[in-house]
Coordinates of C-alpha atoms and ligand atoms in Angstrom, one line a residue:
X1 CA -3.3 -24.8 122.9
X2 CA -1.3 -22.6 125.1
X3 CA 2.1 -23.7 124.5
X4 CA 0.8 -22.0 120.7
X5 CA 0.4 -18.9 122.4
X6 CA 3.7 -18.9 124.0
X7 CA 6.2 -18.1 121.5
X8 CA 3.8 -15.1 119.9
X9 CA 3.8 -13.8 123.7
X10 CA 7.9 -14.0 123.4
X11 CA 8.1 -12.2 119.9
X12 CA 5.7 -9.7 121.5
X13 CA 7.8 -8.8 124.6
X14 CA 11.0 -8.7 122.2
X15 CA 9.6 -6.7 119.8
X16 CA 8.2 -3.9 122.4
X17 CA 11.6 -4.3 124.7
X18 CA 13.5 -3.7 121.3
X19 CA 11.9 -0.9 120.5
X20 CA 12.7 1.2 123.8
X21 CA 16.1 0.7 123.1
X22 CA 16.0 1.6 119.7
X23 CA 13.3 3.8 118.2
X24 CA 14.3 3.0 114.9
X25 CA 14.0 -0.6 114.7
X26 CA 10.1 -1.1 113.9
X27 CA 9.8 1.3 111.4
X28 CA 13.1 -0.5 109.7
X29 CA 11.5 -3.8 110.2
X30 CA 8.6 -2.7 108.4
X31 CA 10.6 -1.8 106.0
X32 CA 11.9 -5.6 105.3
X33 CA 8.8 -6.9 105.7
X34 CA 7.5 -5.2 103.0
X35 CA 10.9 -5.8 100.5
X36 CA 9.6 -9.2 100.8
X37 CA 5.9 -9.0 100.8
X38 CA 6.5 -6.9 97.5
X39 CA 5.9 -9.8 95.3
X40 CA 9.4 -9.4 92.4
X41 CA 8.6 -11.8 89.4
X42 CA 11.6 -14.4 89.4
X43 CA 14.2 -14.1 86.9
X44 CA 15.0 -16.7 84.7
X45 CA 18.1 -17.6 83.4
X46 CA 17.9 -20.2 81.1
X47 CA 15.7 -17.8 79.2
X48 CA 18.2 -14.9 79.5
X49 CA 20.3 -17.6 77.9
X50 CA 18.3 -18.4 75.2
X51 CA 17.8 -15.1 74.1
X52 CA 21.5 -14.6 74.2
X53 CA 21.7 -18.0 71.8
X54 CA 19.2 -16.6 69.4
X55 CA 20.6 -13.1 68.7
X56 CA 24.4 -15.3 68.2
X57 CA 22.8 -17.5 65.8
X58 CA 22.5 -14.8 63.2
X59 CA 25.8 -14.6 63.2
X60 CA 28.2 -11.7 64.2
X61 CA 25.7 -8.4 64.2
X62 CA 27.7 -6.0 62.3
X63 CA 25.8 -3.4 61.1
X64 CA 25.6 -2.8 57.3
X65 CA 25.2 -7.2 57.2
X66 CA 22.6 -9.2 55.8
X67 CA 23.0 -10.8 59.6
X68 CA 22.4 -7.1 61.6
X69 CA 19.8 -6.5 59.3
X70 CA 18.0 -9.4 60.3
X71 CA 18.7 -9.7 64.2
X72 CA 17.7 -6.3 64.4
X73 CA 14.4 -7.0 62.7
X74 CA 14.0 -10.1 65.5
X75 CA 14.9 -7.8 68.2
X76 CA 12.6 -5.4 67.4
X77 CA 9.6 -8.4 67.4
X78 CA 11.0 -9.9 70.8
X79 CA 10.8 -5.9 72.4
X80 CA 7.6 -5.5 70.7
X81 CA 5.6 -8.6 72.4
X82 CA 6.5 -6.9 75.7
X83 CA 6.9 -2.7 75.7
X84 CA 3.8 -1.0 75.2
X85 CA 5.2 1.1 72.7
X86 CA 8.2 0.1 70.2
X87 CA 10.1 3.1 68.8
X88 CA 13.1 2.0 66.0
X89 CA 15.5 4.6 65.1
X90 CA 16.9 4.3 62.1
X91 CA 20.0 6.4 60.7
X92 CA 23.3 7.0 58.9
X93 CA 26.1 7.5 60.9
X94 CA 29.9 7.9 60.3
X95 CA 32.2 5.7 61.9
X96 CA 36.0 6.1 62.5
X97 CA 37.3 5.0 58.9
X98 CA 34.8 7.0 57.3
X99 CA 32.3 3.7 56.2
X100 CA 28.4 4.8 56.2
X101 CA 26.3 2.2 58.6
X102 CA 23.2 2.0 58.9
X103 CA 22.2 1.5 62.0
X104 CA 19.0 1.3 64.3
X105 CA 18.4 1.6 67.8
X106 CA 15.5 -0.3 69.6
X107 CA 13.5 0.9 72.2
X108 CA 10.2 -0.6 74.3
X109 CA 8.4 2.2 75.9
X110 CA 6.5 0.4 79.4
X111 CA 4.0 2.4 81.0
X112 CA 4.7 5.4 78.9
X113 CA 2.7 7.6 80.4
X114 CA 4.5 7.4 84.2
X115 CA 6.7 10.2 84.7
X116 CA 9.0 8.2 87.3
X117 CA 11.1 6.2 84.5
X118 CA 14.4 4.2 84.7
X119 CA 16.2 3.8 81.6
X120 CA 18.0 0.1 80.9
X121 CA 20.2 0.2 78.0
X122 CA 22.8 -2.7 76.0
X123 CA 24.4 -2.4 72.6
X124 CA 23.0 -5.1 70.4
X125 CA 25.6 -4.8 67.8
X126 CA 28.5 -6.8 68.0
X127 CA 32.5 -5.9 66.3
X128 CA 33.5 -5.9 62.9
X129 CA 37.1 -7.2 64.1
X130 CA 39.1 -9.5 66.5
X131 CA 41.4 -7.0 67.1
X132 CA 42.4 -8.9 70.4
X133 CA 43.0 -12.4 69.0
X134 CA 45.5 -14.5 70.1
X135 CA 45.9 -15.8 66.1
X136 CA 46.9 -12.5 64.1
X137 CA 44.8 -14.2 60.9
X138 CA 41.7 -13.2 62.7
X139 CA 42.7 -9.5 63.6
X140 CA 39.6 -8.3 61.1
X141 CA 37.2 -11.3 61.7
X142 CA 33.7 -10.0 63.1
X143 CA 33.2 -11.5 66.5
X144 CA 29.4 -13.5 67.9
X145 CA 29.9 -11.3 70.7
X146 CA 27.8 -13.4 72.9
X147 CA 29.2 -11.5 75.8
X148 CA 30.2 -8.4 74.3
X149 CA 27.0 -7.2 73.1
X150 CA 24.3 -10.4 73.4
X151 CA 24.2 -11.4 77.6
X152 CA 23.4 -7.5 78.6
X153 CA 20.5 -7.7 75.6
X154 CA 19.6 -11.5 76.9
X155 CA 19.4 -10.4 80.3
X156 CA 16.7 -7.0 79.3
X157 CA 14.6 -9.7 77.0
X158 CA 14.1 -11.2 79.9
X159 CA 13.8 -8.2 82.3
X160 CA 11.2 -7.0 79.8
X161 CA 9.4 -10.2 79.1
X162 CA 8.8 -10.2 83.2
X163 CA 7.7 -6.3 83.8
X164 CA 5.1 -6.8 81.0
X165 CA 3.8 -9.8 83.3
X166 CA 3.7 -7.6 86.7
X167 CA 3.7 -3.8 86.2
X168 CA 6.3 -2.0 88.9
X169 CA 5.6 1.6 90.4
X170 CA 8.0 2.8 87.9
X171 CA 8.1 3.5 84.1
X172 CA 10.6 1.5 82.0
X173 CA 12.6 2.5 79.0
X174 CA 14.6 -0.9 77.5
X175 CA 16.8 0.6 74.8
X176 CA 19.1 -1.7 72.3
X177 CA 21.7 0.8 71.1
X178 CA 23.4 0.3 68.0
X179 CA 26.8 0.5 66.8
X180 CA 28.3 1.0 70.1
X181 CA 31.7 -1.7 69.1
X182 CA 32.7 -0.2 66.3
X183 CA 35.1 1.9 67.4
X184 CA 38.5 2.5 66.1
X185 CA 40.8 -0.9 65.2
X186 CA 43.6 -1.1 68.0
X187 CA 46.4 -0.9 64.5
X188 CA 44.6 1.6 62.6
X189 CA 46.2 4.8 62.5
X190 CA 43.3 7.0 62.2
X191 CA 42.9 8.9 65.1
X192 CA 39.2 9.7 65.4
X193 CA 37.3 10.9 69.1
X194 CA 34.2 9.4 69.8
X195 CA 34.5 6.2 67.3
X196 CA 32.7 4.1 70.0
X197 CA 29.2 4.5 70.8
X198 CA 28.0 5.7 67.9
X199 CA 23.8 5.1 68.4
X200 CA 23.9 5.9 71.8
X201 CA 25.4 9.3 70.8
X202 CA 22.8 9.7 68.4
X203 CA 20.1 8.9 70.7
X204 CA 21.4 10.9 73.6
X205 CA 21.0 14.0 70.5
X206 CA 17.9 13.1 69.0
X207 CA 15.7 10.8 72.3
X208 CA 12.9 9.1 70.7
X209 CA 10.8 11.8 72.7
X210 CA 12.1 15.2 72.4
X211 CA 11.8 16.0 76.2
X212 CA 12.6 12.8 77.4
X213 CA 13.8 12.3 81.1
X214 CA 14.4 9.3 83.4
X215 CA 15.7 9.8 87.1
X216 CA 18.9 7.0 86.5
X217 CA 20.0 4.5 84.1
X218 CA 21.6 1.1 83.7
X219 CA 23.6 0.0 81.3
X220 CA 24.6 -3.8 81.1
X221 CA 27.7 -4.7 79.1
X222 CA 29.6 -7.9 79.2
X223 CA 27.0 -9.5 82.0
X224 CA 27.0 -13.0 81.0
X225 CA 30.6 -14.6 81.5
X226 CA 31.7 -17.0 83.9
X227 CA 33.5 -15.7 87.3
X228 CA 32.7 -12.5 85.8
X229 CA 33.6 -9.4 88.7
X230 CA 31.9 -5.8 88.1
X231 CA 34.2 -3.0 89.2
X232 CA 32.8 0.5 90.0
X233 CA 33.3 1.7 86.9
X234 CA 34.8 5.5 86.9
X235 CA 32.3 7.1 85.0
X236 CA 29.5 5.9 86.8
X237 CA 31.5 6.7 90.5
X238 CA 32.0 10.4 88.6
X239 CA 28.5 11.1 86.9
X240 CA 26.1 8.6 89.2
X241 CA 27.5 7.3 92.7
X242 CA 24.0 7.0 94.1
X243 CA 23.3 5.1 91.6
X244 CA 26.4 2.5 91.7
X245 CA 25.8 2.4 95.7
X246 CA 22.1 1.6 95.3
X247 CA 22.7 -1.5 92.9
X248 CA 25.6 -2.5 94.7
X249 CA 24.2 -2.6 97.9
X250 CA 21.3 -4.5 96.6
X251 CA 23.4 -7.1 94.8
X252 CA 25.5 -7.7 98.3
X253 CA 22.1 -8.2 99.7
X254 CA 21.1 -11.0 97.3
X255 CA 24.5 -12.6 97.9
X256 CA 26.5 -12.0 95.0
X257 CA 28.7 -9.5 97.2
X258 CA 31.9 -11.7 95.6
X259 CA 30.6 -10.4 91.7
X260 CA 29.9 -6.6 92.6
X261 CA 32.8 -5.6 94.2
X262 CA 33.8 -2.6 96.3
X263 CA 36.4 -1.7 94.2
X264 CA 37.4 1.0 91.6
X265 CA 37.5 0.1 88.0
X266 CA 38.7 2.4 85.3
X267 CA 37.1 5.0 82.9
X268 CA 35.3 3.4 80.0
X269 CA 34.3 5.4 77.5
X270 CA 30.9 3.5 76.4
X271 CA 27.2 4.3 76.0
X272 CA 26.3 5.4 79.2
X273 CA 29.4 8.3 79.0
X274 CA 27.0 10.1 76.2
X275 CA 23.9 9.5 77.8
X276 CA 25.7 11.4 81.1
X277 CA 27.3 13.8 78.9
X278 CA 25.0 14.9 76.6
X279 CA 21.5 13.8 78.0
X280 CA 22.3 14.5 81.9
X281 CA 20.6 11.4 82.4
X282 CA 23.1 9.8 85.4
X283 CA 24.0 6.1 84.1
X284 CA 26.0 3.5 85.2
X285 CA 28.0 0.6 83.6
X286 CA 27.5 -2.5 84.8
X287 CA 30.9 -4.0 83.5
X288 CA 32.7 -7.2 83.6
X289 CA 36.3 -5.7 84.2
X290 CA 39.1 -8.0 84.8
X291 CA 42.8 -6.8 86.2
X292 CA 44.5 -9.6 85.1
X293 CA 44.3 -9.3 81.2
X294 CA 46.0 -6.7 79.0
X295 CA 42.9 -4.9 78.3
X296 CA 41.0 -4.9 81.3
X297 CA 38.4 -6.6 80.4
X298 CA 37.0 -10.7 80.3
X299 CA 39.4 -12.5 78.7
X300 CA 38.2 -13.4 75.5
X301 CA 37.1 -9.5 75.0
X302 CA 37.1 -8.8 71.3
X303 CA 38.3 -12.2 70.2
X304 CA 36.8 -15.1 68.3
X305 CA 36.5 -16.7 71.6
X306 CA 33.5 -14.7 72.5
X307 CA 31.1 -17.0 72.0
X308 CA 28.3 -19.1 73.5
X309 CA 31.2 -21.0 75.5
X310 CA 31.7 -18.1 77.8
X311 CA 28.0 -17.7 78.7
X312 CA 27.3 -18.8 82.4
X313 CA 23.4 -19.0 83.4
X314 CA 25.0 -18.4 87.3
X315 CA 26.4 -14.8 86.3
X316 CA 23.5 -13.4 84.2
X317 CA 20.9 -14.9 87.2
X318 CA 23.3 -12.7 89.5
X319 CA 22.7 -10.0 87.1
X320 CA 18.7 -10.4 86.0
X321 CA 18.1 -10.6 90.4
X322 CA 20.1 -7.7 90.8
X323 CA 18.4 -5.3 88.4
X324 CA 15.0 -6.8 89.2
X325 CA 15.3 -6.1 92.6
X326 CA 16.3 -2.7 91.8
X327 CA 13.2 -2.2 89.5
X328 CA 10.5 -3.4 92.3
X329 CA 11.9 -1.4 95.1
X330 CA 11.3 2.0 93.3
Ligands
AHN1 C1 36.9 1.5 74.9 O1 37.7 0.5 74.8 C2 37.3 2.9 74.7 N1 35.6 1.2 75.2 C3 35.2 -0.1 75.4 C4 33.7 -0.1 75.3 C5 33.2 -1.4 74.9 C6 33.7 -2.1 73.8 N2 32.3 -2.1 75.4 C7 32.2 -3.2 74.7 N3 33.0 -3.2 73.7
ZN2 ZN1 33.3 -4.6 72.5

């Protein structure tokens, strides 16, 4: 019965000795106790993946198709089980080469009526060419874009499918932009600004509530590949540091340290750079960036080869923790 008592006795003594020396050290140590007492739903990956599978088995998600059409309608169903409220924007917008698409962003609404919101954002669309395909007879093929598009929108599914089980302090906005890879064809000669992007520069113009607000967003693109490595991307470093340091610490802390690295990427122009420029909200990108391919990006980025083959439960698990973990400490 004593020898029970002894060790709590030790811990005692340590934990009052500690704290002359440094004042600090309780209150910190509270601190991690209650990181882990707060109780963070655990991420699933193998339904991340699944979602990712479903939206690829409509085929490429190319807006103006009979396939787009119909994801988007089965997007807007998977969003709507979770979010409390489901806004779809639908619109006309011009892309690069002049072609009409219709297009429709998706967003779930949870706990609409917290001010303190975090905004999570993907594109759900995927291209309308393999412009970067090792076989020049697929230079205009449309792409599954299981990575490209699909894993950040797998990954969300899943994020919302778990907040609607365990509500956080925070309010959540999950938005599925549209239209975002249909920028300009790397041999076209049109020269056209802002062809990428496209529904997340509409939304940043026209949010789904006139004076909407969050205090930081995420954006996820390209979260699902194996040995995938996330850069600091410029854009977020320029518009959001705080919030690149904040996921990036926590992502070391889970132990994917060798994924988020402490490095600079490059500027990429993509839906977070018009919801920074035009909607101040600051937004990162959470981008698989790669140094050692032409474009900078994972290699099979806007090639056929972007497919379910590429899709690695390890990488969007390192992902779905990450943001998670994020989520439940605000
Ligand atoms: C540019 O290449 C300018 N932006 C890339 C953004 C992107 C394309 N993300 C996914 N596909
Ligand atoms: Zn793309």
């Amino acid at each position: 019965m004593i020898r029970n008592h002894i060790p709590y006795l030790l811990m005692f003594l340590m934990l009052s000795c500690s704290s002359t020396v440094d004042p600090d050290r309780n209150r910190r140590e509270t601190e991690a106790e209650q990181a882990k007492t707060v109780s963070i739903p655990v991420f699933n990956p193998d339904s991340a993946y699944f979602f990712i599978e479903q939206q690829v088995a409509f085929g490429p998600r190319v807006p103006n198709s009979e396939a787009h059409r119909q994801a988007g309608l089965w997007l807007a169903g998977q969003l709507d089980r979770f979010a409390d409220t489901l806004y779809i924007q639908q619109t006309r917008v011009r892309a690069y080469d002049g072609t009409v698409l219709n297009i429709k962003n998706i967003i779930g609404a949870f706990q609409p009526e917290n001010r303190r919101r975090i905004l999570l954002c993907a594109h759900w669309d995927s291209r309308p060419y393999a412009d970067y395909d090792p076989d020049p007879e697929k230079h205009y093929t449309p792409i599954d874009g299981a990575n490209d598009g699909a894993s950040g929108v797998g990954v969300l599914l899943e994020v919302a499918r778990l907040i609607s089980k365990r509500v956080p302090n925070t309010g959540i906005d999950i938005i599925f932009f549209d239209a975002e890879d249909y920028g300009r064809h790397r041999f076209s000669d049109l020269q056209e600004e802002d062809s990428w992007a496209l529904g997340a520069q509409y939304w940043a113009r026209n949010p789904h509530r006139s004076d909407y607000d969050a205090r930081f967003g995420i954006l996820l693109d390209m979260v699902g590949a194996s040995g995938a490595t996330f850069r600091r991307e410029s854009y977020s470093m320029l518009y959001a540091p705080n919030v690149v340091r904040k996921v990036w610490d926590t992502a070391r802390q889970l132990g994917y340290g060798h994924m988020f690295l402490n490095t600079d990427g490059s500027f990429i122009v993509d839906d977070h750079y018009y919801v920074n420029r035009i909607r101040n909200i600051p937004t990162i990108n959470i981008i698989h960036q790669d140094d050692s391919t032409p474009h900078g990006f994972f290699p099979e980025w806007h090639t056929t080869g972007d497919n379910m083959d590429v899709i690695d439960h390890y990488t969007l698990k390192a992902v779905g923790e990450t943001i998670m973990r994020v989520i439940y400490k605000e």
